[in-house]
Amino acid sequence: MEKTVNIGLIGFGTIGSGVVATLNQNLALLENKVNKKVNLKRIVDLDITTDRGVEVKPGVLSTNVDDILEDEEIDIIIELVGGYQPALNFILRAMENGKHVVTANKALLAKHWHEIIESAQKNDVRVSFEASVGGGIPLLAPLNHGLAANNIQTIYGIINGTANYILTKMADEGLDFDTVLKEAQEMGYAEADPTFDIEGHDTAQKLIILGILGFGTYVEQEKFHVEGITRITPDDILFAKEELESVIKLLAIAQIDDGELEIRVHPTLVPQTHLLAAVNDVYNAVYMVGDVVGPVLMYGAGAGMMPTASAVVADCIDIIQDMERPVSYGPKETRIERIKDICEVESKYYMRITALDQPGVLHSISGVLSDLDISIESVSQKKADEGEAVPIFMVTHHATEKNMREALQLIDHMESVKEETLLLRLL
Amino acid sequence: MEKTVNIGLIGFGTIGSGVVATLNQNLALLENKVNKKVNLKRIVDLDITTDRGVEVKPGVLSTNVDDILEDEEIDIIIELVGGYQPALNFILRAMENGKHVVTANKALLAKHWHEIIESAQKNDVRVSFEASVGGGIPLLAPLNHGLAANNIQTIYGIINGTANYILTKMADEGLDFDTVLKEAQEMGYAEADPTFDIEGHDTAQKLIILGILGFGTYVEQEKFHVEGITRITPDDILFAKEELESVIKLLAIAQIDDGELEIRVHPTLVPQTHLLAAVNDVYNAVYMVGDVVGPVLMYGAGAGMMPTASAVVADCIDIIQDMERPVSYGPKETRIERIKDICEVESKYYMRITALDQPGVLHSISGVLSDLDISIESVSQKKADEGEAVPIFMVTHHATEKNMREALQLIDHMESVKEETLLLRLL
């Protein structure tokens, strides 16, 4: 074997423990593959006393991050601290000191993309982040390299395991959102504070990274529509299934249309015949269309200790095999001329309007829609006693988001409409 | 931009034309990505007069392969001749002359693997073959790199578009094999001589390549069980659907079990809940399980002019980005101690026995099975006039292939059994 490659791990939480477990388990395989000794020289965390259930060689643990950042023997750092700071400083300092970086930190990449990549290029090191989107699924490398002959046209992603687990359970068991969320929290599939996952922010951060690699365009999260799944009810799921042969999924969507990029995150009705409809539980998948290859889909575990570790370690191997490989992140020149506002996007829509069951209500609603050029494909109303509020399920033909939003404003201000209307888009 | 990279294309058939079309269409994208000029310097084919419908610069076409193999300026050759010879000679000569090789030739790789790879290593060039399995799906690089931290446990592939198209159509429309095959031939989804696809040989060649990358073990095709789809009837598909909630797919299977490799190709009953069951028409998918990442699946167009060209061109880009990258094909040391004979494999089985509807027949069959320790999970028999031959559908609990084969020998020699029994394995 040739020389030894030294790795420093910053952050000894769940994923960090998974990385150590993977290296312990498959070190011989990896060393054979790269034909070098691979040495996890140092692990830094504020807490080095808790037992993580993985074997660590004596002298490896430290609470001082300089033991990694200032150690000239360390070639690669793995950043698993998460969040913005001090993770950003650690990464920038490591690169300034000539170290390659592997990270799973999608929040940081989504926010500080340019700063991180420019530093990597300036310092002639590589930064790899396969684990940041889709957990263990080989996804970013296939997009960046395997599909490199393509102009990517479309990316649809189910890239948040918590949201997908909740939607799957709601569909399978007819349970409501809060019940399933509680169950997911008990099973460790949702955080104590689940906002980030269920409101779509995690999905949006990952979509930013997919957008860069797919379209060569960085879009700040504040610039696009992000909507979570908290308002979905079992009724919506049932209607989608029975009337539209569809399932509801939280989708990350980015697609190019004549030089204009649509980018958005929202719950979406996906036809049962689409492969994404079969992506259930905590699993993730990304469906992409290239102008040469057509559609491809990558599926697997989008989170979790070992799947994420699989991607982190694969990034290390890739760097070790090829420390000199030039850095290339997505297309260098973007085809995007402008980013579409969500209001310009066209779609078919599903609406659940909660209105009093009294004469004239449907007439007023359809009047509003017709005035805004929105034509109705189907309506279905539950029967109730006159004067009670009931859901009216409506599916439209193609309409613009702008007109739909205007219609909702008017509909939700009607006296007979008793709840904010739920609007979902069809794929 | 830095220097120019010159490519020579040998074989100007369907895929070759796709490669030219892709380079014409997306050259700016590729050149930006690799920061070099990319020049398709020469195309060699015996026929350079037929119009392929793609633009070719003057002076590029030649009928003399030496114009590529002996041109010192050409860095990469793309071999799309297909078959064993002269393709093998072209590839070996190119490598001896210091040229990198991109090929989609699975037949050649499956047969002459060692010779080709040894020559690549001796001549310090790269040979890339993403297009050889799964057409345009980024599949081999994810397996070889993205999952490099894993010991691969299982590979299940739907990797022949023709067979998958036929099985999908049979299932959707209740048509028999011959009718669908004829239709597939008319639509260009099956060759005039479809033997290679429908008998599983194409699938087997691709499985050999997956086996090398996944398990580090080369297995000759003669050493494993390969069975096609010609004996599947609409009755089998219907029974699978209604009684077993399964679909029938031609699967390539390779899995490791305690140091022993199972490798086989045969029609298999796949539960409807498995993602592979949703892979329809000419599409391909490979489902893999790694010991760290768990299951992943890659899906896309497994054949065709443009999808295959997408993979060929991606391989070229990968080589251009990184001509010096060391060659590594799969794990260097195999975990395989021996290759299991199919007779040792255990499975649940589906049988369609065609027997006279007369007293005692079922009793005799169940006696044979019981003597061989094969227990029956379910039996279903179509009614008919006494003395007429009817299908008996039977599903067993787990049994060894050896015992099943022995049972079939005995059953098919019974006087009351009128046709060779169809045996299918359940996933």
PDB file of C-alpha atoms in Angstrom, chain A residues 107-252:
ATOM      1  CA  ALA A 107     -28.438  24.167   5.636  1.00  0.00           C
ATOM      2  CA  LEU A 108     -24.945  25.576   5.407  1.00  0.00           C
ATOM      3  CA  LEU A 109     -24.485  24.762   1.722  1.00  0.00           C
ATOM      4  CA  ALA A 110     -27.888  26.189   0.834  1.00  0.00           C
ATOM      5  CA  LYS A 111     -27.080  29.449   2.584  1.00  0.00           C
ATOM      6  CA  HIS A 112     -23.341  29.901   2.073  1.00  0.00           C
ATOM      7  CA  TRP A 113     -22.842  28.131  -1.246  1.00  0.00           C
ATOM      8  CA  HIS A 114     -20.745  30.733  -3.015  1.00  0.00           C
ATOM      9  CA  GLU A 115     -18.485  31.396  -0.064  1.00  0.00           C
ATOM     10  CA  ILE A 116     -17.747  27.697   0.423  1.00  0.00           C
ATOM     11  CA  ILE A 117     -17.157  26.858  -3.239  1.00  0.00           C
ATOM     12  CA  GLU A 118     -15.023  29.931  -3.838  1.00  0.00           C
ATOM     13  CA  SER A 119     -12.877  29.028  -0.875  1.00  0.00           C
ATOM     14  CA  ALA A 120     -12.502  25.451  -2.174  1.00  0.00           C
ATOM     15  CA  GLN A 121     -11.406  26.752  -5.554  1.00  0.00           C
ATOM     16  CA  LYS A 122      -9.064  29.346  -4.103  1.00  0.00           C
ATOM     17  CA  ASN A 123      -7.408  26.779  -1.859  1.00  0.00           C
ATOM     18  CA  ASP A 124      -7.435  24.071  -4.538  1.00  0.00           C
ATOM     19  CA  VAL A 125      -9.219  21.537  -2.363  1.00  0.00           C
ATOM     20  CA  ARG A 126     -12.389  19.587  -2.887  1.00  0.00           C
ATOM     21  CA  VAL A 127     -15.633  19.891  -0.980  1.00  0.00           C
ATOM     22  CA  SER A 128     -17.989  16.916  -1.263  1.00  0.00           C
ATOM     23  CA  PHE A 129     -21.525  16.730   0.040  1.00  0.00           C
ATOM     24  CA  GLU A 130     -23.289  13.648  -1.339  1.00  0.00           C
ATOM     25  CA  ALA A 131     -24.895  13.078   2.080  1.00  0.00           C
ATOM     26  CA  SER A 132     -26.526  16.507   2.118  1.00  0.00           C
ATOM     27  CA  VAL A 133     -29.372  15.494  -0.211  1.00  0.00           C
ATOM     28  CA  GLY A 134     -31.051  12.107  -0.221  1.00  0.00           C
ATOM     29  CA  GLY A 135     -28.933  10.686   2.616  1.00  0.00           C
ATOM     30  CA  GLY A 136     -27.331   7.477   1.392  1.00  0.00           C
ATOM     31  CA  ILE A 137     -28.672   7.600  -2.153  1.00  0.00           C
ATOM     32  CA  PRO A 138     -25.930   8.146  -4.728  1.00  0.00           C
ATOM     33  CA  LEU A 139     -27.669  11.147  -6.177  1.00  0.00           C
ATOM     34  CA  LEU A 140     -25.511  14.253  -6.515  1.00  0.00           C
ATOM     35  CA  ALA A 141     -22.640  12.463  -8.263  1.00  0.00           C
ATOM     36  CA  PRO A 142     -25.003  10.811 -10.772  1.00  0.00           C
ATOM     37  CA  LEU A 143     -26.635  14.194 -11.386  1.00  0.00           C
ATOM     38  CA  ASN A 144     -23.296  16.005 -11.684  1.00  0.00           C
ATOM     39  CA  HIS A 145     -21.346  13.320 -13.548  1.00  0.00           C
ATOM     40  CA  GLY A 146     -23.548  10.461 -14.770  1.00  0.00           C
ATOM     41  CA  LEU A 147     -25.983  12.865 -16.405  1.00  0.00           C
ATOM     42  CA  ALA A 148     -23.317  15.346 -17.452  1.00  0.00           C
ATOM     43  CA  ALA A 149     -24.192  14.937 -21.136  1.00  0.00           C
ATOM     44  CA  ASN A 150     -27.674  16.289 -20.433  1.00  0.00           C
ATOM     45  CA  ASN A 151     -29.332  19.591 -20.050  1.00  0.00           C
ATOM     46  CA  ILE A 152     -31.496  18.725 -17.056  1.00  0.00           C
ATOM     47  CA  GLN A 153     -35.115  19.675 -17.695  1.00  0.00           C
ATOM     48  CA  THR A 154     -36.947  18.573 -14.585  1.00  0.00           C
ATOM     49  CA  ILE A 155     -36.212  17.586 -11.001  1.00  0.00           C
ATOM     50  CA  TYR A 156     -38.969  16.226  -8.757  1.00  0.00           C
ATOM     51  CA  GLY A 157     -37.785  15.123  -5.337  1.00  0.00           C
ATOM     52  CA  ILE A 158     -39.248  13.422  -2.315  1.00  0.00           C
ATOM     53  CA  ILE A 159     -36.347  14.447  -0.113  1.00  0.00           C
ATOM     54  CA  ASN A 160     -37.686  14.694   3.406  1.00  0.00           C
ATOM     55  CA  GLY A 161     -38.156  11.377   5.168  1.00  0.00           C
ATOM     56  CA  THR A 162     -40.221  12.756   8.040  1.00  0.00           C
ATOM     57  CA  ALA A 163     -42.803  14.376   5.796  1.00  0.00           C
ATOM     58  CA  ASN A 164     -42.968  11.325   3.582  1.00  0.00           C
ATOM     59  CA  TYR A 165     -43.398   9.031   6.576  1.00  0.00           C
ATOM     60  CA  ILE A 166     -46.264  11.156   7.871  1.00  0.00           C
ATOM     61  CA  LEU A 167     -48.041  11.304   4.508  1.00  0.00           C
ATOM     62  CA  THR A 168     -47.573   7.559   3.988  1.00  0.00           C
ATOM     63  CA  LYS A 169     -49.011   6.697   7.412  1.00  0.00           C
ATOM     64  CA  MET A 170     -51.919   9.089   6.951  1.00  0.00           C
ATOM     65  CA  ALA A 171     -52.704   7.392   3.644  1.00  0.00           C
ATOM     66  CA  ASP A 172     -52.249   3.829   4.863  1.00  0.00           C
ATOM     67  CA  GLU A 173     -54.135   4.163   8.118  1.00  0.00           C
ATOM     68  CA  GLY A 174     -56.535   7.030   7.502  1.00  0.00           C
ATOM     69  CA  LEU A 175     -55.136   8.863  10.538  1.00  0.00           C
ATOM     70  CA  ASP A 176     -54.965  12.621  10.883  1.00  0.00           C
ATOM     71  CA  PHE A 177     -51.800  14.679  10.753  1.00  0.00           C
ATOM     72  CA  ASP A 178     -51.389  15.326  14.486  1.00  0.00           C
ATOM     73  CA  THR A 179     -51.849  11.679  15.452  1.00  0.00           C
ATOM     74  CA  VAL A 180     -49.275  10.508  12.922  1.00  0.00           C
ATOM     75  CA  LEU A 181     -46.827  13.270  13.823  1.00  0.00           C
ATOM     76  CA  LYS A 182     -46.974  12.203  17.471  1.00  0.00           C
ATOM     77  CA  GLU A 183     -46.404   8.589  16.499  1.00  0.00           C
ATOM     78  CA  ALA A 184     -43.488   9.616  14.255  1.00  0.00           C
ATOM     79  CA  GLN A 185     -41.951  11.557  17.135  1.00  0.00           C
ATOM     80  CA  GLU A 186     -42.255   8.548  19.422  1.00  0.00           C
ATOM     81  CA  MET A 187     -40.575   6.361  16.811  1.00  0.00           C
ATOM     82  CA  GLY A 188     -37.762   8.840  16.268  1.00  0.00           C
ATOM     83  CA  TYR A 189     -38.838   9.637  12.700  1.00  0.00           C
ATOM     84  CA  ALA A 190     -39.667  13.228  13.628  1.00  0.00           C
ATOM     85  CA  GLU A 191     -37.842  15.736  15.829  1.00  0.00           C
ATOM     86  CA  ALA A 192     -39.318  17.120  19.040  1.00  0.00           C
ATOM     87  CA  ASP A 193     -39.627  20.365  17.084  1.00  0.00           C
ATOM     88  CA  PRO A 194     -40.621  19.102  13.649  1.00  0.00           C
ATOM     89  CA  THR A 195     -41.203  22.514  12.044  1.00  0.00           C
ATOM     90  CA  PHE A 196     -38.197  22.319   9.810  1.00  0.00           C
ATOM     91  CA  ASP A 197     -39.303  19.051   8.204  1.00  0.00           C
ATOM     92  CA  ILE A 198     -43.072  19.450   8.042  1.00  0.00           C
ATOM     93  CA  GLU A 199     -43.032  23.061   6.865  1.00  0.00           C
ATOM     94  CA  GLY A 200     -40.809  22.194   3.898  1.00  0.00           C
ATOM     95  CA  HIS A 201     -37.669  24.129   4.889  1.00  0.00           C
ATOM     96  CA  ASP A 202     -35.429  21.064   4.894  1.00  0.00           C
ATOM     97  CA  THR A 203     -36.795  20.109   1.466  1.00  0.00           C
ATOM     98  CA  ALA A 204     -36.160  23.652   0.224  1.00  0.00           C
ATOM     99  CA  GLN A 205     -32.521  23.630   1.340  1.00  0.00           C
ATOM    100  CA  LYS A 206     -31.929  20.355  -0.444  1.00  0.00           C
ATOM    101  CA  LEU A 207     -33.700  21.656  -3.544  1.00  0.00           C
ATOM    102  CA  ILE A 208     -31.310  24.612  -3.621  1.00  0.00           C
ATOM    103  CA  ILE A 209     -28.411  22.166  -3.882  1.00  0.00           C
ATOM    104  CA  LEU A 210     -30.168  20.097  -6.568  1.00  0.00           C
ATOM    105  CA  GLY A 211     -30.872  23.335  -8.440  1.00  0.00           C
ATOM    106  CA  ILE A 212     -27.199  24.269  -8.472  1.00  0.00           C
ATOM    107  CA  LEU A 213     -26.060  20.883  -9.737  1.00  0.00           C
ATOM    108  CA  GLY A 214     -28.914  20.485 -12.174  1.00  0.00           C
ATOM    109  CA  PHE A 215     -29.257  23.979 -13.575  1.00  0.00           C
ATOM    110  CA  GLY A 216     -26.111  25.835 -12.525  1.00  0.00           C
ATOM    111  CA  THR A 217     -28.261  28.353 -10.693  1.00  0.00           C
ATOM    112  CA  TYR A 218     -28.253  29.248  -7.024  1.00  0.00           C
ATOM    113  CA  VAL A 219     -31.609  30.443  -5.713  1.00  0.00           C
ATOM    114  CA  GLU A 220     -31.986  31.712  -2.159  1.00  0.00           C
ATOM    115  CA  GLN A 221     -34.741  30.072  -0.166  1.00  0.00           C
ATOM    116  CA  GLU A 222     -36.488  33.406   0.369  1.00  0.00           C
ATOM    117  CA  LYS A 223     -36.940  33.667  -3.394  1.00  0.00           C
ATOM    118  CA  PHE A 224     -39.248  30.694  -3.878  1.00  0.00           C
ATOM    119  CA  HIS A 225     -42.512  29.212  -2.664  1.00  0.00           C
ATOM    120  CA  VAL A 226     -42.144  26.763   0.215  1.00  0.00           C
ATOM    121  CA  GLU A 227     -45.196  25.132   1.723  1.00  0.00           C
ATOM    122  CA  GLY A 228     -45.442  22.257   4.178  1.00  0.00           C
ATOM    123  CA  ILE A 229     -47.887  19.454   4.854  1.00  0.00           C
ATOM    124  CA  THR A 230     -49.549  20.514   8.111  1.00  0.00           C
ATOM    125  CA  ARG A 231     -52.902  21.302   6.520  1.00  0.00           C
ATOM    126  CA  ILE A 232     -53.385  17.968   4.751  1.00  0.00           C
ATOM    127  CA  THR A 233     -56.297  15.944   6.130  1.00  0.00           C
ATOM    128  CA  PRO A 234     -57.354  12.315   5.626  1.00  0.00           C
ATOM    129  CA  ASP A 235     -60.207  13.679   3.475  1.00  0.00           C
ATOM    130  CA  ASP A 236     -57.725  15.213   1.039  1.00  0.00           C
ATOM    131  CA  ILE A 237     -55.801  11.986   0.825  1.00  0.00           C
ATOM    132  CA  LEU A 238     -58.964   9.961   0.284  1.00  0.00           C
ATOM    133  CA  PHE A 239     -60.311  12.290  -2.392  1.00  0.00           C
ATOM    134  CA  ALA A 240     -56.950  12.257  -4.164  1.00  0.00           C
ATOM    135  CA  LYS A 241     -56.969   8.474  -4.131  1.00  0.00           C
ATOM    136  CA  GLU A 242     -60.551   7.779  -5.096  1.00  0.00           C
ATOM    137  CA  GLU A 243     -61.340  10.580  -7.482  1.00  0.00           C
ATOM    138  CA  LEU A 244     -57.931  11.351  -8.958  1.00  0.00           C
ATOM    139  CA  GLU A 245     -56.023   8.058  -8.551  1.00  0.00           C
ATOM    140  CA  SER A 246     -53.259  10.082  -6.949  1.00  0.00           C
ATOM    141  CA  VAL A 247     -51.273  10.255  -3.745  1.00  0.00           C
ATOM    142  CA  ILE A 248     -50.176  13.390  -1.920  1.00  0.00           C
ATOM    143  CA  LYS A 249     -46.408  13.855  -1.616  1.00  0.00           C
ATOM    144  CA  LEU A 250     -44.296  16.768  -0.445  1.00  0.00           C
ATOM    145  CA  LEU A 251     -42.352  17.510  -3.628  1.00  0.00           C
ATOM    146  CA  ALA A 252     -39.321  19.617  -4.354  1.00  0.00           C
TER     147      ALA A 252
END
